[in-house]
CSV table of C-alpha atoms in Angstrom, one decimal:
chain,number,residue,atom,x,y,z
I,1,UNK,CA,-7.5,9.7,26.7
I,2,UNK,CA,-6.7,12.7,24.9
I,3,UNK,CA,-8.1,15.1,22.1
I,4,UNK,CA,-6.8,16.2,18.9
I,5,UNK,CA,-8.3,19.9,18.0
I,6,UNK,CA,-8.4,23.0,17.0
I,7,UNK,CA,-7.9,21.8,13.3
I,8,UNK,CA,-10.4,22.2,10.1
I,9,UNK,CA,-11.8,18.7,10.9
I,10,UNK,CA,-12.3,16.4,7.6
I,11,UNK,CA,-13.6,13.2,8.8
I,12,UNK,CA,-14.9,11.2,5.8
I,13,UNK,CA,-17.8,10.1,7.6
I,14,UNK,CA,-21.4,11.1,6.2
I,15,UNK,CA,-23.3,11.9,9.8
I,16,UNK,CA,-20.7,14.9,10.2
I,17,UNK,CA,-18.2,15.1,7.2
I,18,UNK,CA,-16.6,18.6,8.1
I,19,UNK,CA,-16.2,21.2,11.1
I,20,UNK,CA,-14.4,24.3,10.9
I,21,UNK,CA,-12.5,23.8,13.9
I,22,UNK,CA,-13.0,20.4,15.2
I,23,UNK,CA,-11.1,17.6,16.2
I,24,UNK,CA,-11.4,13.8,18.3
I,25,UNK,CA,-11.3,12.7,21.3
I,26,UNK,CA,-9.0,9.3,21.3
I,27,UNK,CA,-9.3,6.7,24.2
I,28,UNK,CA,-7.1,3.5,23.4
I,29,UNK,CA,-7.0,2.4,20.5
I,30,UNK,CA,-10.5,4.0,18.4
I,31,UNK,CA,-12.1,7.5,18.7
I,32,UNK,CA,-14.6,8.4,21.4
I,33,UNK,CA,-15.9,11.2,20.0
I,34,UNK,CA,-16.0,13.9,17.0
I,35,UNK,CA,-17.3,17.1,17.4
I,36,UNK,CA,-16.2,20.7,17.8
I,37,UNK,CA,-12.9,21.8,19.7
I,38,UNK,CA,-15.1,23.9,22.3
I,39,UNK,CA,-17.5,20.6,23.0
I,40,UNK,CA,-14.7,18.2,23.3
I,41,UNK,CA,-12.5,20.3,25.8
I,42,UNK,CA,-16.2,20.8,27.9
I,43,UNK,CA,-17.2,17.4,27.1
I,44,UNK,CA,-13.9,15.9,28.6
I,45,UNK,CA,-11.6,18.6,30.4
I,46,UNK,CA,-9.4,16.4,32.0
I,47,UNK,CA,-7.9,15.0,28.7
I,48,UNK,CA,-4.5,16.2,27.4
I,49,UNK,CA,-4.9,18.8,24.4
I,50,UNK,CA,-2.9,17.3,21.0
I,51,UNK,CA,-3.2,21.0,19.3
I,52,UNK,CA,-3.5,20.9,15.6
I,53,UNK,CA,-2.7,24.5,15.7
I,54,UNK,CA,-5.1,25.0,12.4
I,55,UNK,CA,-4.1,22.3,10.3
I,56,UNK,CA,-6.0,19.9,8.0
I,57,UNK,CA,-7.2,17.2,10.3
I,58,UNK,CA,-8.0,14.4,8.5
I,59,UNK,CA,-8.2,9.8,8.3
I,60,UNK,CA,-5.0,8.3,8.1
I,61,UNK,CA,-4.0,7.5,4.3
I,62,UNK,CA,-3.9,3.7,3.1
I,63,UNK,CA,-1.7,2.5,0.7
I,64,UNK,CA,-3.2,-0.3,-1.0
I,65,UNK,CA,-0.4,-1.9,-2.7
I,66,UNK,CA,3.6,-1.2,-2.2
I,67,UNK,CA,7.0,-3.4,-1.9
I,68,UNK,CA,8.9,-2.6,1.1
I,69,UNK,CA,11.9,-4.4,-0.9
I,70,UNK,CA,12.4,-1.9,-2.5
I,71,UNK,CA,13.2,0.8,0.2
I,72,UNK,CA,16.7,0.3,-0.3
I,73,UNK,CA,16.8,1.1,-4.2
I,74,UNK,CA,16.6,5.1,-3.9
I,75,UNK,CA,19.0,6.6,-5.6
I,76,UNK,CA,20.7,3.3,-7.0
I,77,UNK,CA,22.1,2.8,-10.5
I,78,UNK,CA,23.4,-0.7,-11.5
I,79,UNK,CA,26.1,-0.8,-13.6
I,80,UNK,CA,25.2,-2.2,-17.2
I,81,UNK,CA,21.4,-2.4,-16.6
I,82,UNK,CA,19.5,0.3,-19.0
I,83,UNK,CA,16.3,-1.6,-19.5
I,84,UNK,CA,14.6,-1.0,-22.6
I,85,UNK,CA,11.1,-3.4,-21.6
I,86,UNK,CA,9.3,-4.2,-18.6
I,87,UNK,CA,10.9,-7.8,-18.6
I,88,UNK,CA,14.2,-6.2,-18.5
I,89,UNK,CA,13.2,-3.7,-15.6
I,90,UNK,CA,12.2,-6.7,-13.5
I,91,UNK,CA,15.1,-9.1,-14.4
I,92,UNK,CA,18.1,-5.8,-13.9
I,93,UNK,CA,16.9,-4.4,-11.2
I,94,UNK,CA,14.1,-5.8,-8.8
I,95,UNK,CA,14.5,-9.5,-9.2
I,96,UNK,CA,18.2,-8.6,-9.0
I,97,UNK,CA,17.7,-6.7,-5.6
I,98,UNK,CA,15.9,-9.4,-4.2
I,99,UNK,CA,17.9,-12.1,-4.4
I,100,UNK,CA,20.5,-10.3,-2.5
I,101,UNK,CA,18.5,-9.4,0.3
I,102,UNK,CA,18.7,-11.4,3.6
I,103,UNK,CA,16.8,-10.9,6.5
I,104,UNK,CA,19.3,-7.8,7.8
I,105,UNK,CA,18.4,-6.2,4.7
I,106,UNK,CA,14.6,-6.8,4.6
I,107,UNK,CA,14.6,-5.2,8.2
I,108,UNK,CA,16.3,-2.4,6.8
I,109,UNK,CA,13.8,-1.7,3.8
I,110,UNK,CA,10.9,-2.0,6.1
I,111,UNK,CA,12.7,0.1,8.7
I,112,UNK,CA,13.1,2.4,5.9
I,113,UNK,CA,9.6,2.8,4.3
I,114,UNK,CA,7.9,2.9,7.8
I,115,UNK,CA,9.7,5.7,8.7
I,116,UNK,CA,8.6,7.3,5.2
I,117,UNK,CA,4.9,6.4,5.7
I,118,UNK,CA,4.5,8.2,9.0
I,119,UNK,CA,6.0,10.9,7.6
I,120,UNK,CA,4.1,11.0,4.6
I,121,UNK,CA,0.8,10.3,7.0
I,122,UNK,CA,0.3,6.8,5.4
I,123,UNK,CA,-1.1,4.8,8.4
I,124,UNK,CA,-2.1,1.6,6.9
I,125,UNK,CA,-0.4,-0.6,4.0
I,126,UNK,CA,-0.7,-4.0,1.6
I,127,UNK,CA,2.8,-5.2,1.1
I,128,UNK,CA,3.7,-7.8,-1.5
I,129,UNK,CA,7.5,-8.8,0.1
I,130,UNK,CA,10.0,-10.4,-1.7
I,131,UNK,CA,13.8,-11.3,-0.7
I,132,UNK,CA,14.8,-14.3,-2.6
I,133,UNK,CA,18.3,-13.9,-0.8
I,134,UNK,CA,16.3,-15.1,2.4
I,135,UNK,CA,12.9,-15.8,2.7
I,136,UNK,CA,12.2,-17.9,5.4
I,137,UNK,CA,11.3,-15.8,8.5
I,138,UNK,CA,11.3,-12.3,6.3
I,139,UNK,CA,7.0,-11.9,6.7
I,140,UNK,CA,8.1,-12.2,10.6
I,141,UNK,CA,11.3,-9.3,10.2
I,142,UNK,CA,9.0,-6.8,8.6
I,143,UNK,CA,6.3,-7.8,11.4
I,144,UNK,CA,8.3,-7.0,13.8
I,145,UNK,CA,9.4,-3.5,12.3
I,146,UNK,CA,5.2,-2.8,11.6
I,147,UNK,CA,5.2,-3.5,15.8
I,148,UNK,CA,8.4,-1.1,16.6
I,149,UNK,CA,7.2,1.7,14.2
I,150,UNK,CA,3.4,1.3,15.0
I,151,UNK,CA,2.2,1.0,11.3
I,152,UNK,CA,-1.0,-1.3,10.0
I,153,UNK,CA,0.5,-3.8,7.8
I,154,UNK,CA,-1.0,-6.6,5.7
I,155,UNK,CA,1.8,-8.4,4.6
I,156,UNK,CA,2.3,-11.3,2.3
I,157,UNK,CA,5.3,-13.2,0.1
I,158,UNK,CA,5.5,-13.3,-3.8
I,159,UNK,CA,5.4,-16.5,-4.9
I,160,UNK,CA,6.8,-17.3,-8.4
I,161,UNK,CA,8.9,-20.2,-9.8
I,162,UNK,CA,11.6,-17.8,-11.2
I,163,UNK,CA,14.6,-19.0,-9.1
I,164,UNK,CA,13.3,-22.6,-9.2
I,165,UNK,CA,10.9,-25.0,-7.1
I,166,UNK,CA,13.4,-24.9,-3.8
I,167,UNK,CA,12.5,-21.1,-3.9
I,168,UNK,CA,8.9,-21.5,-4.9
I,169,UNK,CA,8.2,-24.0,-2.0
I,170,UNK,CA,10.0,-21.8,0.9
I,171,UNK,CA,7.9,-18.4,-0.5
I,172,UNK,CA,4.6,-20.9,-0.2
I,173,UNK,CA,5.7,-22.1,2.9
I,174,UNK,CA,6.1,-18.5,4.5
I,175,UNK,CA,3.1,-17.5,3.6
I,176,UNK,CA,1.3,-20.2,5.4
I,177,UNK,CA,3.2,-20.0,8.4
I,178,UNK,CA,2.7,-16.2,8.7
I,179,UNK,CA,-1.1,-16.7,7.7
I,180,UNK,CA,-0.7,-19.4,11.0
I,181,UNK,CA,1.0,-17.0,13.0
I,182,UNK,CA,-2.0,-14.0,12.5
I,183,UNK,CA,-4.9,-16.8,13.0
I,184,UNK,CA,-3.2,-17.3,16.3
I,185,UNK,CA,-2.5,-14.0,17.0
I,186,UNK,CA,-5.5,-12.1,15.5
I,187,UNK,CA,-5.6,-8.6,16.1
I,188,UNK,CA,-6.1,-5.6,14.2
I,189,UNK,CA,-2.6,-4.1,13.2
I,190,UNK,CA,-1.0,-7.0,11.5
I,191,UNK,CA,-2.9,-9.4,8.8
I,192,UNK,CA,-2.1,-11.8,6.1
I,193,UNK,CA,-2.5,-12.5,2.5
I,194,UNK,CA,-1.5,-15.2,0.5
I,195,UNK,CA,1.2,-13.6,-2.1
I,196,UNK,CA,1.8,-14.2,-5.7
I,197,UNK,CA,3.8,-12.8,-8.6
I,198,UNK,CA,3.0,-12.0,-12.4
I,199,UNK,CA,1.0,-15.3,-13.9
I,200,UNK,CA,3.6,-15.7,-16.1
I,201,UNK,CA,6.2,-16.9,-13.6
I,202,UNK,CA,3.8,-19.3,-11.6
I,203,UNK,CA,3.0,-22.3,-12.7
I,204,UNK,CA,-0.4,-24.4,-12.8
I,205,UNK,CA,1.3,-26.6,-10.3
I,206,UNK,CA,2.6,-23.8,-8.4
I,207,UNK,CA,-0.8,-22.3,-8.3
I,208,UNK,CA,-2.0,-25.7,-7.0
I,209,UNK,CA,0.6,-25.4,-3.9
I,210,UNK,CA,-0.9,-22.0,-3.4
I,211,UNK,CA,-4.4,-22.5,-2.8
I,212,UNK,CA,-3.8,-25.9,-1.2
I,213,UNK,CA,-1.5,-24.0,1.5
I,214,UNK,CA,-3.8,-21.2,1.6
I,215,UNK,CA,-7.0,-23.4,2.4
I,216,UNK,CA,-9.6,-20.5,1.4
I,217,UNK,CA,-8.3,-18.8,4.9
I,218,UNK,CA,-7.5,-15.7,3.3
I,219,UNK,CA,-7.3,-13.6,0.0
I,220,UNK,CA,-4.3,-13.6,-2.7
I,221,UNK,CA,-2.6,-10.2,-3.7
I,222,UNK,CA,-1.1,-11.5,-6.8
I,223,UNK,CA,0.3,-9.0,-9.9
I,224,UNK,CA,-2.1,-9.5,-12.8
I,225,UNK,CA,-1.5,-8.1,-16.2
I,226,UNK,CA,0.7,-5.6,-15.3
I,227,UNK,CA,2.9,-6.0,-18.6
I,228,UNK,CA,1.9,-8.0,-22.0
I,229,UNK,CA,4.3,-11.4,-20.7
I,230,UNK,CA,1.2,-12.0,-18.8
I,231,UNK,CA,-0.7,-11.7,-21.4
I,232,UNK,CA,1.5,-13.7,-23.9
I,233,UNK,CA,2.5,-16.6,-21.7
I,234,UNK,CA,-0.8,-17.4,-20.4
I,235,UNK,CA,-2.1,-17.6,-24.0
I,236,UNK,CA,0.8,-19.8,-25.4
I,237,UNK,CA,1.6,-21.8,-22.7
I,238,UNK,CA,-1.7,-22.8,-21.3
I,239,UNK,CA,-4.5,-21.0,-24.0
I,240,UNK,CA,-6.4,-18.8,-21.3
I,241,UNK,CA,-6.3,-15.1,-20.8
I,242,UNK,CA,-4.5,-14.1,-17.0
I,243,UNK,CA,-8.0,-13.6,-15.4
I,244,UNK,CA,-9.5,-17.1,-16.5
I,245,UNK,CA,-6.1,-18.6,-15.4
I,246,UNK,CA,-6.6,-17.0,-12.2
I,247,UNK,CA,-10.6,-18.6,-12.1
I,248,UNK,CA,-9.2,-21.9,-13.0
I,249,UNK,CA,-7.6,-22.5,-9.6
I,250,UNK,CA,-9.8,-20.8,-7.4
I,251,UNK,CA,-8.0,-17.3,-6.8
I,252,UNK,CA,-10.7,-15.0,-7.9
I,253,UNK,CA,-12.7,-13.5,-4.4
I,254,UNK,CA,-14.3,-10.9,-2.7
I,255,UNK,CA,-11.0,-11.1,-0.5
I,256,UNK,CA,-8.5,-11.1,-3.1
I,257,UNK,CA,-6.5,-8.3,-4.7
I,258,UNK,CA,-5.6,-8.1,-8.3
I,259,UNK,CA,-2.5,-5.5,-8.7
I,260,UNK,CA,-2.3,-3.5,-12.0
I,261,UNK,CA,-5.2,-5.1,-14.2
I,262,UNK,CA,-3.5,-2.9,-17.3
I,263,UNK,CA,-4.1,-5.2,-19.5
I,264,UNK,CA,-7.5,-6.6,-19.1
I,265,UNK,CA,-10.1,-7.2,-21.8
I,266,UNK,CA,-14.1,-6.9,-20.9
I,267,UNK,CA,-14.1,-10.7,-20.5
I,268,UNK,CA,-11.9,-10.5,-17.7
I,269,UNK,CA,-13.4,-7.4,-16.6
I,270,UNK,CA,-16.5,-9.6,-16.1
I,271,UNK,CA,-15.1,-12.5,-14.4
I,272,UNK,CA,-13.7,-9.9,-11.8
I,273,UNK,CA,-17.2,-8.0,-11.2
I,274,UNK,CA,-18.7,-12.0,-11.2
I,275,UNK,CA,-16.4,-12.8,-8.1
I,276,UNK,CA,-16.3,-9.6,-6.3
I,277,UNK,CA,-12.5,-9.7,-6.8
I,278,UNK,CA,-10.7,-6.4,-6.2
I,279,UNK,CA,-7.9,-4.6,-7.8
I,280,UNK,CA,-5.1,-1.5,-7.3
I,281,UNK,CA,-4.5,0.6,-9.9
I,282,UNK,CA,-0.4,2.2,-9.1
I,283,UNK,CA,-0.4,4.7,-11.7
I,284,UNK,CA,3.2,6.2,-11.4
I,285,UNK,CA,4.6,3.4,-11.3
I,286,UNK,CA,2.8,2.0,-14.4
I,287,UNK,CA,3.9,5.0,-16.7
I,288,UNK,CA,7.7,4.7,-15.3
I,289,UNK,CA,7.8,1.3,-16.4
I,290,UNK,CA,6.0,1.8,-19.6
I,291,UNK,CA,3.7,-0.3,-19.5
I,292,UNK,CA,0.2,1.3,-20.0
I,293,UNK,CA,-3.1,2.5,-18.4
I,294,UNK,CA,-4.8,0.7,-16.3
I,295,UNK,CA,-8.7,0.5,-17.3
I,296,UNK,CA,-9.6,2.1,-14.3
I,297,UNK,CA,-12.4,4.0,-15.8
I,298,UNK,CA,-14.1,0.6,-17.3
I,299,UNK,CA,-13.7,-1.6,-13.9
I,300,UNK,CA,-15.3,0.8,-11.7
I,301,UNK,CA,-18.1,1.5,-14.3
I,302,UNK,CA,-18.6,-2.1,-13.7
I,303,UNK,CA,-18.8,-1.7,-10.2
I,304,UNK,CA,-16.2,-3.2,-9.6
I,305,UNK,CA,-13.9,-2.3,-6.1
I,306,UNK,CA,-10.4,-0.5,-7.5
I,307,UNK,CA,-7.7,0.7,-4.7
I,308,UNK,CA,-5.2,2.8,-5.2
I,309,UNK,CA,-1.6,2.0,-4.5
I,310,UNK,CA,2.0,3.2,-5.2
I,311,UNK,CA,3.7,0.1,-6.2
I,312,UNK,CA,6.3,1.7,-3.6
I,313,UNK,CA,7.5,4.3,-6.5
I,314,UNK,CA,6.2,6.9,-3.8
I,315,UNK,CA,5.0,6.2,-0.4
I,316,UNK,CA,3.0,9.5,-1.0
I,317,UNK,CA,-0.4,8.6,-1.3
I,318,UNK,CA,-1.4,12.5,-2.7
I,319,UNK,CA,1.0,12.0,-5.0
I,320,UNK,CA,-0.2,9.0,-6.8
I,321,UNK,CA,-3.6,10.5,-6.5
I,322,UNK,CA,-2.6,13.6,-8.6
I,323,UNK,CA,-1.0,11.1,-11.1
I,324,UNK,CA,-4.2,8.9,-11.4
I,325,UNK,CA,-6.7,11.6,-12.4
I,326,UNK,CA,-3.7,12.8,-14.8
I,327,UNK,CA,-3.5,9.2,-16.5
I,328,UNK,CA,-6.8,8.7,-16.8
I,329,UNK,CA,-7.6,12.2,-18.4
I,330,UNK,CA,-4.7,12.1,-20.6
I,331,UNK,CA,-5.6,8.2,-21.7
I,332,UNK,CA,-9.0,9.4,-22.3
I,333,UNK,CA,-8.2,12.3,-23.9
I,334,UNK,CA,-11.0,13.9,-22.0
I,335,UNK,CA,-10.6,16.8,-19.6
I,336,UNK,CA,-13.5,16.5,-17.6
I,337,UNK,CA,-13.8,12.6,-16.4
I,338,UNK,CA,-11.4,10.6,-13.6
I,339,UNK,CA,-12.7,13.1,-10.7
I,340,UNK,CA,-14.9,10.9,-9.0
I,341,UNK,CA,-13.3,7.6,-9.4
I,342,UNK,CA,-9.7,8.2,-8.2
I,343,UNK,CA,-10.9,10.1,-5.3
I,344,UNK,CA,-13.4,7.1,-4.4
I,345,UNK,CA,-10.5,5.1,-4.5
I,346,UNK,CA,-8.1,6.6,-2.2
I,347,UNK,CA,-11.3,7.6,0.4
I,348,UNK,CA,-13.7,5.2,-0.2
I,349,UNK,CA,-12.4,2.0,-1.6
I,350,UNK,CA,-8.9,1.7,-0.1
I,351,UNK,CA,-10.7,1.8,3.4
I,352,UNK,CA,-13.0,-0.8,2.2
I,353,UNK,CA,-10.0,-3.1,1.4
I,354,UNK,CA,-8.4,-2.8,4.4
I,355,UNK,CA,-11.4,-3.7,7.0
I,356,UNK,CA,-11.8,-6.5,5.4
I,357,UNK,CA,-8.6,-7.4,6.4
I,358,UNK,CA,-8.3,-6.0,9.7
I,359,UNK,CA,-11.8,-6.2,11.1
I,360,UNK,CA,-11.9,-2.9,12.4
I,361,UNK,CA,-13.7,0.1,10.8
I,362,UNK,CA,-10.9,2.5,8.8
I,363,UNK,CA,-10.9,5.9,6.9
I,364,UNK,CA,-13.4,7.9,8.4
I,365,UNK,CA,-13.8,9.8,12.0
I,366,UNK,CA,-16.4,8.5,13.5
I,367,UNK,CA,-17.2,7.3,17.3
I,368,UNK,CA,-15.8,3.7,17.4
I,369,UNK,CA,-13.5,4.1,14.3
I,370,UNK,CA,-10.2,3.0,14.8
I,371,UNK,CA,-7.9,6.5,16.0
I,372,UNK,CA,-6.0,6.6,12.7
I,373,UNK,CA,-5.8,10.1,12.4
I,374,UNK,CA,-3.3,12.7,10.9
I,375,UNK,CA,-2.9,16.4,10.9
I,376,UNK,CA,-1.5,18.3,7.4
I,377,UNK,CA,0.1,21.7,8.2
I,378,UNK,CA,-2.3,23.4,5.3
I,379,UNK,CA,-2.8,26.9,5.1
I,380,UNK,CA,-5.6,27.5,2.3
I,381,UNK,CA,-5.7,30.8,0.6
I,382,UNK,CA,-8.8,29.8,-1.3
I,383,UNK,CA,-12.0,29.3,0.2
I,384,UNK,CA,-12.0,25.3,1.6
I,385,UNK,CA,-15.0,24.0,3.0
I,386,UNK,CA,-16.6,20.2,3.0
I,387,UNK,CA,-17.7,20.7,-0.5
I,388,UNK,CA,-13.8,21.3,-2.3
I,389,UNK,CA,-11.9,19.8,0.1
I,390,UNK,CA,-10.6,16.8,-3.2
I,391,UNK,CA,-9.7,19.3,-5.3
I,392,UNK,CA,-7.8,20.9,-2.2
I,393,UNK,CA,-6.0,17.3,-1.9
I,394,UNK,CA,-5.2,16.9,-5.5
I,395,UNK,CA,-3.8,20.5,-6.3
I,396,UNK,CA,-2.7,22.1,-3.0
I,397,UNK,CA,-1.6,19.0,-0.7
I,398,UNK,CA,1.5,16.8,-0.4
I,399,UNK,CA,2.4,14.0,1.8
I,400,UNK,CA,5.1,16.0,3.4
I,401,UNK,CA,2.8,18.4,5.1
I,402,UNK,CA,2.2,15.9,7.2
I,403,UNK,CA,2.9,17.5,10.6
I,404,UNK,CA,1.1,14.7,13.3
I,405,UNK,CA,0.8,11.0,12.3
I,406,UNK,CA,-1.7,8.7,14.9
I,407,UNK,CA,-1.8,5.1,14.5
I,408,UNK,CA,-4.4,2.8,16.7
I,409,UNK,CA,-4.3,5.5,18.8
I,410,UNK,CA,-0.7,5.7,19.1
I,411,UNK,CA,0.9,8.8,18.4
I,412,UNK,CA,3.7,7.8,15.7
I,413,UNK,CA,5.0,11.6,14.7
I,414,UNK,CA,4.3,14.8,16.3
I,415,UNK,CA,4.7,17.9,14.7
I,416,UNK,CA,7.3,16.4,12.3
I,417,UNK,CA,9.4,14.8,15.0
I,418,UNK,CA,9.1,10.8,15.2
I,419,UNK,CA,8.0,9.4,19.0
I,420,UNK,CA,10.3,7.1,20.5
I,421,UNK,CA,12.7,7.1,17.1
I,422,UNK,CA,16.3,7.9,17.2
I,423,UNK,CA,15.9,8.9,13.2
I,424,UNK,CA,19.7,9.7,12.7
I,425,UNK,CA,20.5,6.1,14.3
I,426,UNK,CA,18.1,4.4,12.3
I,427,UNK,CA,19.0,6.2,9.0
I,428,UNK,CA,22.6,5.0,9.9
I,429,UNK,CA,22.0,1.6,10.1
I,430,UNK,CA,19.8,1.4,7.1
I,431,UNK,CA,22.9,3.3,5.4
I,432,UNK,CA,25.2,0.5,5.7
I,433,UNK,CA,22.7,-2.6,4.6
I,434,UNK,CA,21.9,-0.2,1.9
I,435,UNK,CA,25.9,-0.1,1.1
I,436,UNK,CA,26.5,-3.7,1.3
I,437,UNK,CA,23.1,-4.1,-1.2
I,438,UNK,CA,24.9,-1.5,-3.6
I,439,UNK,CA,28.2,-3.1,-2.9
I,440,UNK,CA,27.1,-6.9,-4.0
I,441,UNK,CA,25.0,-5.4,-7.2
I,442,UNK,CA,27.8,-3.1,-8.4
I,443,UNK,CA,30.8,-5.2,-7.4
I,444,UNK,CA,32.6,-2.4,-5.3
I,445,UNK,CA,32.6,-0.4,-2.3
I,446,UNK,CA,30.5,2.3,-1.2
């Protein structure tokens, strides 16, 4: 057991939501106890002292929806690709990226972007994996990184028909046998979902192989209306909108997660609120690929459950909160709306999401929660109390202040220095998979 105090104490939890100088005492794997620093150290005086020497103490962030594919990308420019569409981004870049990466490199990206989360205090996340180059066993690779590095994954594999049926039937088949592997091994740090691409490169048969393999066992995290193809092919080639394809085989759910949802009319808004089906909203990443504004606004209006993720264009989860109350604002033209929503979705709903998948109660400190806790070096020089501490978030923090970074219990990163990681050995290795990746793309050395 020990106790992290002597921190402005933010627990997200409506019995005791703020203390002045508070912290919690951890024992295994979920908090004991909240309270004051001075009734902690009397209540249990034997346990070792995690000082938060005044910082922001505060749930572990959740990033709803990210790629760890595309760890390795930072920095890259392939020669010849200058996309002018969202088709173009996918097809000269991502989709090129992931068919060149084997099970080395897929161990390097998640090596990579764990690293990056505990940094950035991001303690749980929703991956949507794809390595075309080498799927079988890749769910398993980043598994085995989420272990080493001590971060709460659910993972799943995209599923899409683009590099033809051999392809199509290996990313089905490693999704079931990683959904097997977590029913046999159920726990609360790794879980399974049942991947899928955009609707426009899965077809009905496809879809057929999905929910047959998935057996209502678990939830889909499938892109939806992220870019007008959606849109287009599902009303050319099969004359329903994304959403009703979706209903058609059985995807919609109070377990499944609907990336994007930019393009969305009030229909499909419905059929979502209808089937308790959930979606992520990744708004930087949206306006870098140009492809709109996600509805957010509408969908929650409806009632309906909307997470926010990064789409892996940051693994900061502040950040992309600053850039969804901008999006919205600016797409509204309004000044004074967005406050409420994108802050219940970071705090509220992206919690929500993830104890349905992992069965144990996340994003708030609380007695019994798990002890997913971080500390942000913060030093206000405005007033900060329980009742501003969002607009604190959105205009004063960044994920970098992250100083302390607990996971389950585990401490992952104390004051900025990674447990148990040789960083400069792991950043080496990841170096030279990111080389050869560069090297095969561009045709040259590096």
């Amino acid at each position: 057991m020990y106790i992290l105090a002597n921190g402005r104490l933010i627990t997200r939890d409506s019995a005791l939501p703020y203390l002045e100088d508070g912290g919690v005492a951890i024992d295994g794997e979920r908090i004991a106890a909240v309270g004051s620093t001075a009734q902690l150290r009397q209540q249990y005086p034997e346990a070792e002292l995690v000082d938060a020497r005044g910082g922001v103490i505060m749930p572990g962030l959740i990033n709803a929806h990210t790629h760890i594919y595309s760890a390795l990308a930072r920095g890259l420019a392939i020669d010849g690709n200058s996309p002018t569409s969202f088709l173009e981004v996918l097809e000269g870049t991502w989709w090129a990226i992931d068919r060149r990466l084997t099970l080395a490199g897929t161990r390097a990206s998640a090596d990579a972007l764990y690293m990056d989360c505990i940094k950035q205090g991001v303690t749980t996340i929703f991956d949507h994996h794809a390595s075309f180059g080498e799927i079988p066993g890749s769910l398993f690779q980043i598994a085995e990184s989420a272990r080493r590095f001590g971060v709460r994954s659910c993972l799943c594999y995209e599923v899409s028909d683009r590099d033809g049926a051999e392809k199509a039937d290996q990313a089905v088949q490693e999704n079931r046998d990683f959904l097997d592997w977590c029913e046999k091994h159920p726990g609360s740090m790794l879980a399974a979902m049942f991947g899928g691409h955009a609707l426009f490169t899965i077809s009905d048969a496809t879809f057929e192989k999905m929910a047959d393999a998935n057996g209502g066992r678990t939830g889909f995290h499938i892109h939806v209306s992220e870019g007008m193809n959606d849109v287009y092919d599902s009303l050319r080639t099969y004359g329903r909108r994304p959403v009703q394809r979706l209903q058609d085989h059985g995807i919609l759910g109070p377990r499944t997660i609907l990336g994007h949802c930019i393009h969305v009319n009030t229909a499909e808004m419905e059929l979502i609120r209808e089937t308790g089906t959930m979606c992520v909203n990744n708004p930087e990443s949206n306006m870098g690929n140009a492809v709109g504004c996600s509805p957010v606004l509408q969908l929650m209006e409806r009632g309906i459950t909307v997470g926010l993720g990064t789409d892996a264009y940051t693994n900061d989860m502040l950040e992309s909160l600053k850039a969804a109350l901008a999006i919205q604002r600016h797409n509204t033209c309004l000044p004074n709306v967005g406050w409420c929503e994108v802050t219940d979705m970071i705090f509220k709903n992206n919690p929500l999401m993830a104890e349905k998948s992992f069965g144990v109660p996340l994003g708030r400190l609380a007695p019994g929660a798990a002890a997913d806790v971080i500390v942000m070096d913060y030093k206000p020089f405005t007033p900060f109390s329980g009742e501003n501490i969002d607009g604190h978030m959105l205009f004063g923090m960044t994920g970098r202040q992250c100083q302390t970074t607990i996971c389950n219990g585990r401490i992952l990163m104390r004051d900025r220095e990674l447990v148990g990681v040789d960083e400069e050995a792991e950043n080496a290795r990841i170096l030279e998979e990111s080389k050869k990746l560069w090297g095969e793309l561009n045709h040259r050395a590096y």
